[in-house]
mmCIF file of N, CA and C in Angstrom:
data_model
loop_
_atom_site.group_PDB
_atom_site.id
_atom_site.type_symbol
_atom_site.label_atom_id
_atom_site.label_comp_id
_atom_site.label_asym_id
_atom_site.label_seq_id
_atom_site.Cartn_x
_atom_site.Cartn_y
_atom_site.Cartn_z
ATOM 1 N N MET A 1 -42.937 -67.435 6.833
ATOM 2 C CA MET A 1 -42.682 -67.808 8.206
ATOM 3 C C MET A 1 -43.961 -67.575 9.007
ATOM 4 N N SER A 2 -44.312 -68.534 9.853
ATOM 5 C CA SER A 2 -45.534 -68.406 10.636
ATOM 6 C C SER A 2 -45.340 -67.404 11.764
ATOM 7 N N GLN A 3 -46.450 -66.936 12.285
ATOM 8 C CA GLN A 3 -46.389 -65.960 13.378
ATOM 9 C C GLN A 3 -45.739 -66.597 14.606
ATOM 10 N N GLU A 4 -46.030 -67.874 14.857
ATOM 11 C CA GLU A 4 -45.442 -68.567 16.002
ATOM 12 C C GLU A 4 -43.918 -68.640 15.874
ATOM 13 N N ALA A 5 -43.431 -68.928 14.678
ATOM 14 C CA ALA A 5 -41.983 -68.994 14.455
ATOM 15 C C ALA A 5 -41.341 -67.624 14.620
ATOM 16 N N SER A 6 -42.006 -66.585 14.139
ATOM 17 C CA SER A 6 -41.427 -65.246 14.276
ATOM 18 C C SER A 6 -41.418 -64.799 15.737
ATOM 19 N N GLU A 7 -42.434 -65.192 16.520
ATOM 20 C CA GLU A 7 -42.451 -64.873 17.952
ATOM 21 C C GLU A 7 -41.319 -65.614 18.663
ATOM 22 N N ALA A 8 -41.075 -66.858 18.282
ATOM 23 C CA ALA A 8 -39.972 -67.626 18.878
ATOM 24 C C ALA A 8 -38.635 -66.980 18.531
ATOM 25 N N ASP A 9 -38.486 -66.564 17.290
ATOM 26 C CA ASP A 9 -37.250 -65.894 16.881
ATOM 27 C C ASP A 9 -37.054 -64.587 17.642
ATOM 28 N N ARG A 10 -38.135 -63.840 17.826
ATOM 29 C CA ARG A 10 -38.053 -62.577 18.562
ATOM 30 C C ARG A 10 -37.668 -62.835 20.016
ATOM 31 N N PHE A 11 -38.261 -63.866 20.608
ATOM 32 C CA PHE A 11 -37.939 -64.226 21.987
ATOM 33 C C PHE A 11 -36.459 -64.598 22.109
ATOM 34 N N LEU A 12 -35.977 -65.426 21.206
ATOM 35 C CA LEU A 12 -34.570 -65.837 21.243
ATOM 36 C C LEU A 12 -33.635 -64.640 21.049
ATOM 37 N N ALA A 13 -34.034 -63.702 20.212
ATOM 38 C CA ALA A 13 -33.229 -62.491 20.010
ATOM 39 C C ALA A 13 -33.191 -61.657 21.291
ATOM 40 N N LEU A 14 -34.322 -61.562 21.990
ATOM 41 C CA LEU A 14 -34.358 -60.825 23.256
ATOM 42 C C LEU A 14 -33.515 -61.514 24.325
ATOM 43 N N VAL A 15 -33.536 -62.845 24.336
ATOM 44 C CA VAL A 15 -32.706 -63.602 25.279
ATOM 45 C C VAL A 15 -31.229 -63.322 25.002
ATOM 46 N N ALA A 16 -30.846 -63.394 23.735
ATOM 47 C CA ALA A 16 -29.449 -63.132 23.357
ATOM 48 C C ALA A 16 -29.055 -61.697 23.713
ATOM 49 N N ALA A 17 -29.953 -60.742 23.480
ATOM 50 C CA ALA A 17 -29.652 -59.348 23.803
ATOM 51 C C ALA A 17 -29.491 -59.162 25.305
ATOM 52 N N ALA A 18 -30.344 -59.803 26.097
ATOM 53 C CA ALA A 18 -30.232 -59.699 27.556
ATOM 54 C C ALA A 18 -28.906 -60.276 28.032
ATOM 55 N N GLN A 19 -28.504 -61.408 27.455
ATOM 56 C CA GLN A 19 -27.226 -61.996 27.837
ATOM 57 C C GLN A 19 -26.057 -61.141 27.353
ATOM 58 N N GLY A 20 -26.241 -60.449 26.243
ATOM 59 C CA GLY A 20 -25.197 -59.547 25.759
ATOM 60 C C GLY A 20 -25.002 -58.351 26.679
ATOM 61 N N ARG A 21 -26.102 -57.885 27.292
ATOM 62 C CA ARG A 21 -26.027 -56.751 28.223
ATOM 63 C C ARG A 21 -25.469 -57.165 29.580
ATOM 64 N N ASP A 22 -25.707 -58.424 29.958
ATOM 65 C CA ASP A 22 -25.262 -58.903 31.278
ATOM 66 C C ASP A 22 -24.822 -60.356 31.145
ATOM 67 N N ILE A 23 -23.527 -60.574 31.061
ATOM 68 C CA ILE A 23 -23.009 -61.924 30.822
ATOM 69 C C ILE A 23 -23.220 -62.861 32.010
ATOM 70 N N ARG A 24 -23.641 -62.322 33.152
ATOM 71 C CA ARG A 24 -23.909 -63.171 34.320
ATOM 72 C C ARG A 24 -25.227 -63.925 34.197
ATOM 73 N N LEU A 25 -26.097 -63.521 33.282
ATOM 74 C CA LEU A 25 -27.411 -64.150 33.145
ATOM 75 C C LEU A 25 -27.307 -65.537 32.534
ATOM 76 N N THR A 26 -27.981 -66.496 33.168
ATOM 77 C CA THR A 26 -28.125 -67.809 32.554
ATOM 78 C C THR A 26 -29.186 -67.697 31.457
ATOM 79 N N SER A 27 -29.341 -68.734 30.675
ATOM 80 C CA SER A 27 -30.357 -68.704 29.615
ATOM 81 C C SER A 27 -31.763 -68.543 30.189
ATOM 82 N N ILE A 28 -32.040 -69.232 31.286
ATOM 83 C CA ILE A 28 -33.368 -69.112 31.904
ATOM 84 C C ILE A 28 -33.570 -67.707 32.450
ATOM 85 N N GLN A 29 -32.562 -67.162 33.120
ATOM 86 C CA GLN A 29 -32.669 -65.803 33.640
ATOM 87 C C GLN A 29 -32.874 -64.807 32.514
ATOM 88 N N ALA A 30 -32.143 -64.958 31.438
ATOM 89 C CA ALA A 30 -32.309 -64.060 30.294
ATOM 90 C C ALA A 30 -33.702 -64.204 29.707
ATOM 91 N N GLY A 31 -34.233 -65.410 29.698
ATOM 92 C CA GLY A 31 -35.604 -65.622 29.223
ATOM 93 C C GLY A 31 -36.615 -64.917 30.102
ATOM 94 N N LEU A 32 -36.409 -64.955 31.401
ATOM 95 C CA LEU A 32 -37.298 -64.249 32.321
ATOM 96 C C LEU A 32 -37.217 -62.746 32.103
ATOM 97 N N VAL A 33 -36.016 -62.249 31.894
ATOM 98 C CA VAL A 33 -35.831 -60.817 31.637
ATOM 99 C C VAL A 33 -36.450 -60.434 30.297
ATOM 100 N N ALA A 34 -36.437 -61.355 29.345
ATOM 101 C CA ALA A 34 -37.018 -61.095 28.031
ATOM 102 C C ALA A 34 -38.537 -61.233 28.045
ATOM 103 N N ALA A 35 -39.102 -61.354 29.212
ATOM 104 C CA ALA A 35 -40.543 -61.533 29.339
ATOM 105 C C ALA A 35 -41.336 -60.316 28.908
ATOM 106 N N GLU A 36 -40.648 -59.276 28.444
ATOM 107 C CA GLU A 36 -41.343 -58.081 27.952
ATOM 108 C C GLU A 36 -42.252 -58.416 26.777
ATOM 109 N N LEU A 37 -42.074 -59.579 26.177
ATOM 110 C CA LEU A 37 -42.973 -60.024 25.116
ATOM 111 C C LEU A 37 -44.335 -60.418 25.661
ATOM 112 N N GLY A 38 -44.442 -60.495 26.973
ATOM 113 C CA GLY A 38 -45.702 -60.913 27.573
ATOM 114 C C GLY A 38 -45.883 -62.412 27.526
ATOM 115 N N ILE A 39 -44.788 -63.145 27.464
ATOM 116 C CA ILE A 39 -44.854 -64.602 27.377
ATOM 117 C C ILE A 39 -45.528 -65.179 28.601
ATOM 118 N N ALA A 40 -45.144 -64.704 29.770
ATOM 119 C CA ALA A 40 -45.737 -65.186 31.014
ATOM 120 C C ALA A 40 -45.469 -64.176 32.112
ATOM 121 N N GLY A 41 -46.388 -64.091 33.037
ATOM 122 C CA GLY A 41 -46.215 -63.198 34.172
ATOM 123 C C GLY A 41 -46.020 -63.946 35.468
ATOM 124 N N ASP A 42 -45.942 -65.280 35.366
ATOM 125 C CA ASP A 42 -45.698 -66.060 36.567
ATOM 126 C C ASP A 42 -44.810 -67.262 36.244
ATOM 127 N N SER A 43 -44.214 -67.790 37.274
ATOM 128 C CA SER A 43 -43.207 -68.836 37.118
ATOM 129 C C SER A 43 -43.747 -70.116 36.493
ATOM 130 N N ARG A 44 -44.919 -70.541 36.889
ATOM 131 C CA ARG A 44 -45.457 -71.805 36.373
ATOM 132 C C ARG A 44 -45.804 -71.689 34.890
ATOM 133 N N ALA A 45 -46.402 -70.574 34.490
ATOM 134 C CA ALA A 45 -46.728 -70.373 33.075
ATOM 135 C C ALA A 45 -45.458 -70.305 32.233
ATOM 136 N N PHE A 46 -44.428 -69.640 32.749
ATOM 137 C CA PHE A 46 -43.158 -69.550 32.039
ATOM 138 C C PHE A 46 -42.554 -70.944 31.869
ATOM 139 N N ALA A 47 -42.544 -71.729 32.941
ATOM 140 C CA ALA A 47 -41.989 -73.087 32.876
ATOM 141 C C ALA A 47 -42.768 -73.947 31.879
ATOM 142 N N ARG A 48 -44.073 -73.843 31.895
ATOM 143 C CA ARG A 48 -44.908 -74.641 30.990
ATOM 144 C C ARG A 48 -44.682 -74.238 29.534
ATOM 145 N N MET A 49 -44.603 -72.934 29.274
ATOM 146 C CA MET A 49 -44.421 -72.456 27.900
ATOM 147 C C MET A 49 -43.095 -72.932 27.302
ATOM 148 N N LEU A 50 -42.057 -73.003 28.144
ATOM 149 C CA LEU A 50 -40.743 -73.393 27.650
ATOM 150 C C LEU A 50 -40.433 -74.864 27.876
ATOM 151 N N GLY A 51 -41.326 -75.579 28.547
ATOM 152 C CA GLY A 51 -41.126 -77.008 28.761
ATOM 153 C C GLY A 51 -39.966 -77.318 29.699
ATOM 154 N N ILE A 52 -39.808 -76.495 30.738
ATOM 155 C CA ILE A 52 -38.747 -76.738 31.712
ATOM 156 C C ILE A 52 -39.359 -76.901 33.097
ATOM 157 N N ALA A 53 -38.608 -77.477 34.002
ATOM 158 C CA ALA A 53 -39.103 -77.728 35.353
ATOM 159 C C ALA A 53 -39.387 -76.415 36.087
ATOM 160 N N HIS A 54 -40.528 -76.388 36.766
ATOM 161 C CA HIS A 54 -40.917 -75.205 37.520
ATOM 162 C C HIS A 54 -39.881 -74.896 38.602
ATOM 163 N N SER A 55 -39.298 -75.915 39.198
ATOM 164 C CA SER A 55 -38.301 -75.688 40.250
ATOM 165 C C SER A 55 -37.085 -74.931 39.715
ATOM 166 N N LEU A 56 -36.698 -75.188 38.469
ATOM 167 C CA LEU A 56 -35.577 -74.447 37.874
ATOM 168 C C LEU A 56 -35.922 -72.974 37.700
ATOM 169 N N VAL A 57 -37.137 -72.719 37.263
ATOM 170 C CA VAL A 57 -37.582 -71.334 37.070
ATOM 171 C C VAL A 57 -37.627 -70.611 38.420
ATOM 172 N N LEU A 58 -38.136 -71.290 39.452
ATOM 173 C CA LEU A 58 -38.183 -70.675 40.782
ATOM 174 C C LEU A 58 -36.788 -70.315 41.271
ATOM 175 N N ARG A 59 -35.835 -71.212 41.077
ATOM 176 C CA ARG A 59 -34.470 -70.942 41.517
ATOM 177 C C ARG A 59 -33.909 -69.713 40.802
ATOM 178 N N GLU A 60 -34.100 -69.647 39.492
ATOM 179 C CA GLU A 60 -33.569 -68.520 38.721
ATOM 180 C C GLU A 60 -34.284 -67.216 39.059
ATOM 181 N N LEU A 61 -35.580 -67.283 39.309
ATOM 182 C CA LEU A 61 -36.329 -66.086 39.719
ATOM 183 C C LEU A 61 -35.789 -65.538 41.038
ATOM 184 N N ASN A 62 -35.531 -66.417 41.972
ATOM 185 C CA ASN A 62 -35.018 -65.969 43.272
ATOM 186 C C ASN A 62 -33.648 -65.328 43.132
ATOM 187 N N VAL A 63 -32.804 -65.862 42.275
ATOM 188 C CA VAL A 63 -31.487 -65.263 42.035
ATOM 189 C C VAL A 63 -31.660 -63.863 41.455
ATOM 190 N N LEU A 64 -32.542 -63.729 40.472
ATOM 191 C CA LEU A 64 -32.762 -62.423 39.844
ATOM 192 C C LEU A 64 -33.384 -61.423 40.813
ATOM 193 N N ALA A 65 -34.282 -61.899 41.670
ATOM 194 C CA ALA A 65 -34.951 -61.002 42.617
ATOM 195 C C ALA A 65 -33.952 -60.416 43.613
ATOM 196 N N GLU A 66 -32.867 -61.124 43.883
ATOM 197 C CA GLU A 66 -31.850 -60.632 44.803
ATOM 198 C C GLU A 66 -30.989 -59.536 44.173
ATOM 199 N N ARG A 67 -30.977 -59.476 42.845
ATOM 200 C CA ARG A 67 -30.192 -58.451 42.147
ATOM 201 C C ARG A 67 -31.075 -57.237 41.920
ATOM 202 N N GLU A 68 -30.630 -56.109 42.364
ATOM 203 C CA GLU A 68 -31.392 -54.863 42.290
ATOM 204 C C GLU A 68 -31.760 -54.472 40.861
ATOM 205 N N GLY A 69 -33.039 -54.175 40.640
ATOM 206 C CA GLY A 69 -33.484 -53.606 39.377
ATOM 207 C C GLY A 69 -33.678 -54.572 38.226
ATOM 208 N N VAL A 70 -33.501 -55.889 38.453
ATOM 209 C CA VAL A 70 -33.644 -56.835 37.344
ATOM 210 C C VAL A 70 -35.107 -57.226 37.166
ATOM 211 N N LEU A 71 -35.740 -57.672 38.237
ATOM 212 C CA LEU A 71 -37.173 -57.947 38.217
ATOM 213 C C LEU A 71 -37.693 -57.865 39.632
ATOM 214 N N GLN A 72 -39.004 -57.809 39.744
ATOM 215 C CA GLN A 72 -39.623 -57.677 41.053
ATOM 216 C C GLN A 72 -40.655 -58.783 41.223
ATOM 217 N N ILE A 73 -40.578 -59.469 42.333
ATOM 218 C CA ILE A 73 -41.591 -60.469 42.665
ATOM 219 C C ILE A 73 -42.745 -59.723 43.316
ATOM 220 N N VAL A 74 -43.934 -59.885 42.756
ATOM 221 C CA VAL A 74 -45.084 -59.131 43.256
ATOM 222 C C VAL A 74 -46.050 -59.983 44.070
ATOM 223 N N LYS A 75 -45.978 -61.318 43.896
ATOM 224 C CA LYS A 75 -46.910 -62.180 44.626
ATOM 225 C C LYS A 75 -46.378 -63.597 44.623
ATOM 226 N N ARG A 76 -46.540 -64.280 45.751
ATOM 227 C CA ARG A 76 -46.178 -65.694 45.863
ATOM 228 C C ARG A 76 -47.417 -66.463 46.310
ATOM 229 N N ASP A 77 -47.720 -67.555 45.636
ATOM 230 C CA ASP A 77 -48.825 -68.417 46.010
ATOM 231 C C ASP A 77 -48.216 -69.635 46.704
ATOM 232 N N LEU A 78 -48.370 -69.697 48.005
ATOM 233 C CA LEU A 78 -47.743 -70.769 48.773
ATOM 234 C C LEU A 78 -48.318 -72.144 48.445
ATOM 235 N N ARG A 79 -49.570 -72.206 48.052
ATOM 236 C CA ARG A 79 -50.195 -73.491 47.737
ATOM 237 C C ARG A 79 -49.627 -74.083 46.455
ATOM 238 N N THR A 80 -49.511 -73.273 45.414
ATOM 239 C CA THR A 80 -49.060 -73.782 44.112
ATOM 240 C C THR A 80 -47.582 -73.532 43.849
ATOM 241 N N MET A 81 -46.935 -72.735 44.706
ATOM 242 C CA MET A 81 -45.542 -72.330 44.546
ATOM 243 C C MET A 81 -45.350 -71.374 43.367
ATOM 244 N N ARG A 82 -46.443 -70.899 42.794
ATOM 245 C CA ARG A 82 -46.380 -69.969 41.662
ATOM 246 C C ARG A 82 -45.901 -68.606 42.144
ATOM 247 N N VAL A 83 -44.985 -68.018 41.401
ATOM 248 C CA VAL A 83 -44.447 -66.697 41.730
ATOM 249 C C VAL A 83 -44.781 -65.753 40.579
ATOM 250 N N HIS A 84 -45.440 -64.658 40.901
ATOM 251 C CA HIS A 84 -45.768 -63.639 39.905
ATOM 252 C C HIS A 84 -44.693 -62.567 39.962
ATOM 253 N N TYR A 85 -44.261 -62.111 38.791
ATOM 254 C CA TYR A 85 -43.164 -61.152 38.731
ATOM 255 C C TYR A 85 -43.434 -60.117 37.655
ATOM 256 N N THR A 86 -42.750 -58.985 37.791
ATOM 257 C CA THR A 86 -42.811 -57.936 36.774
ATOM 258 C C THR A 86 -41.392 -57.439 36.514
ATOM 259 N N LEU A 87 -41.249 -56.816 35.376
ATOM 260 C CA LEU A 87 -39.976 -56.178 35.043
ATOM 261 C C LEU A 87 -40.079 -54.707 35.368
ATOM 262 N N PRO A 88 -38.987 -54.085 35.779
ATOM 263 C CA PRO A 88 -39.043 -52.651 36.051
ATOM 264 C C PRO A 88 -39.231 -51.886 34.740
ATOM 265 N N PRO A 89 -39.727 -50.661 34.822
ATOM 266 C CA PRO A 89 -39.798 -49.844 33.610
ATOM 267 C C PRO A 89 -38.415 -49.726 32.984
ATOM 268 N N PRO A 90 -38.320 -49.592 31.656
ATOM 269 C CA PRO A 90 -37.022 -49.571 30.970
ATOM 270 C C PRO A 90 -36.021 -48.566 31.526
ATOM 271 N N ASP A 91 -36.472 -47.423 32.031
ATOM 272 C CA ASP A 91 -35.526 -46.424 32.532
ATOM 273 C C ASP A 91 -34.922 -46.800 33.881
ATOM 274 N N GLU A 92 -35.496 -47.788 34.586
ATOM 275 C CA GLU A 92 -34.966 -48.211 35.884
ATOM 276 C C GLU A 92 -34.035 -49.402 35.741
ATOM 277 N N ALA A 93 -34.092 -50.139 34.647
ATOM 278 C CA ALA A 93 -33.303 -51.369 34.498
ATOM 279 C C ALA A 93 -31.847 -51.077 34.301
#
């Protein structure tokens, strides 16, 4: 199995685990929460990596940002609409 395939499998496992911990998470939200793999630290990079519309990622990020302790938006670029986010340390989640 190639390294790329194993990284994809690991990502999908993290998405499934996130959804198992919180059934309210959509697949995109769970993917954002699974960003501990370092897949992307901003909305546009995440959308590009997964081949989904940036507007969908922005919507899901905003929903997650409203929920306490899920993720934190650290910077918004008004020109590009890019949103940079981080996950809380594991003991705060």
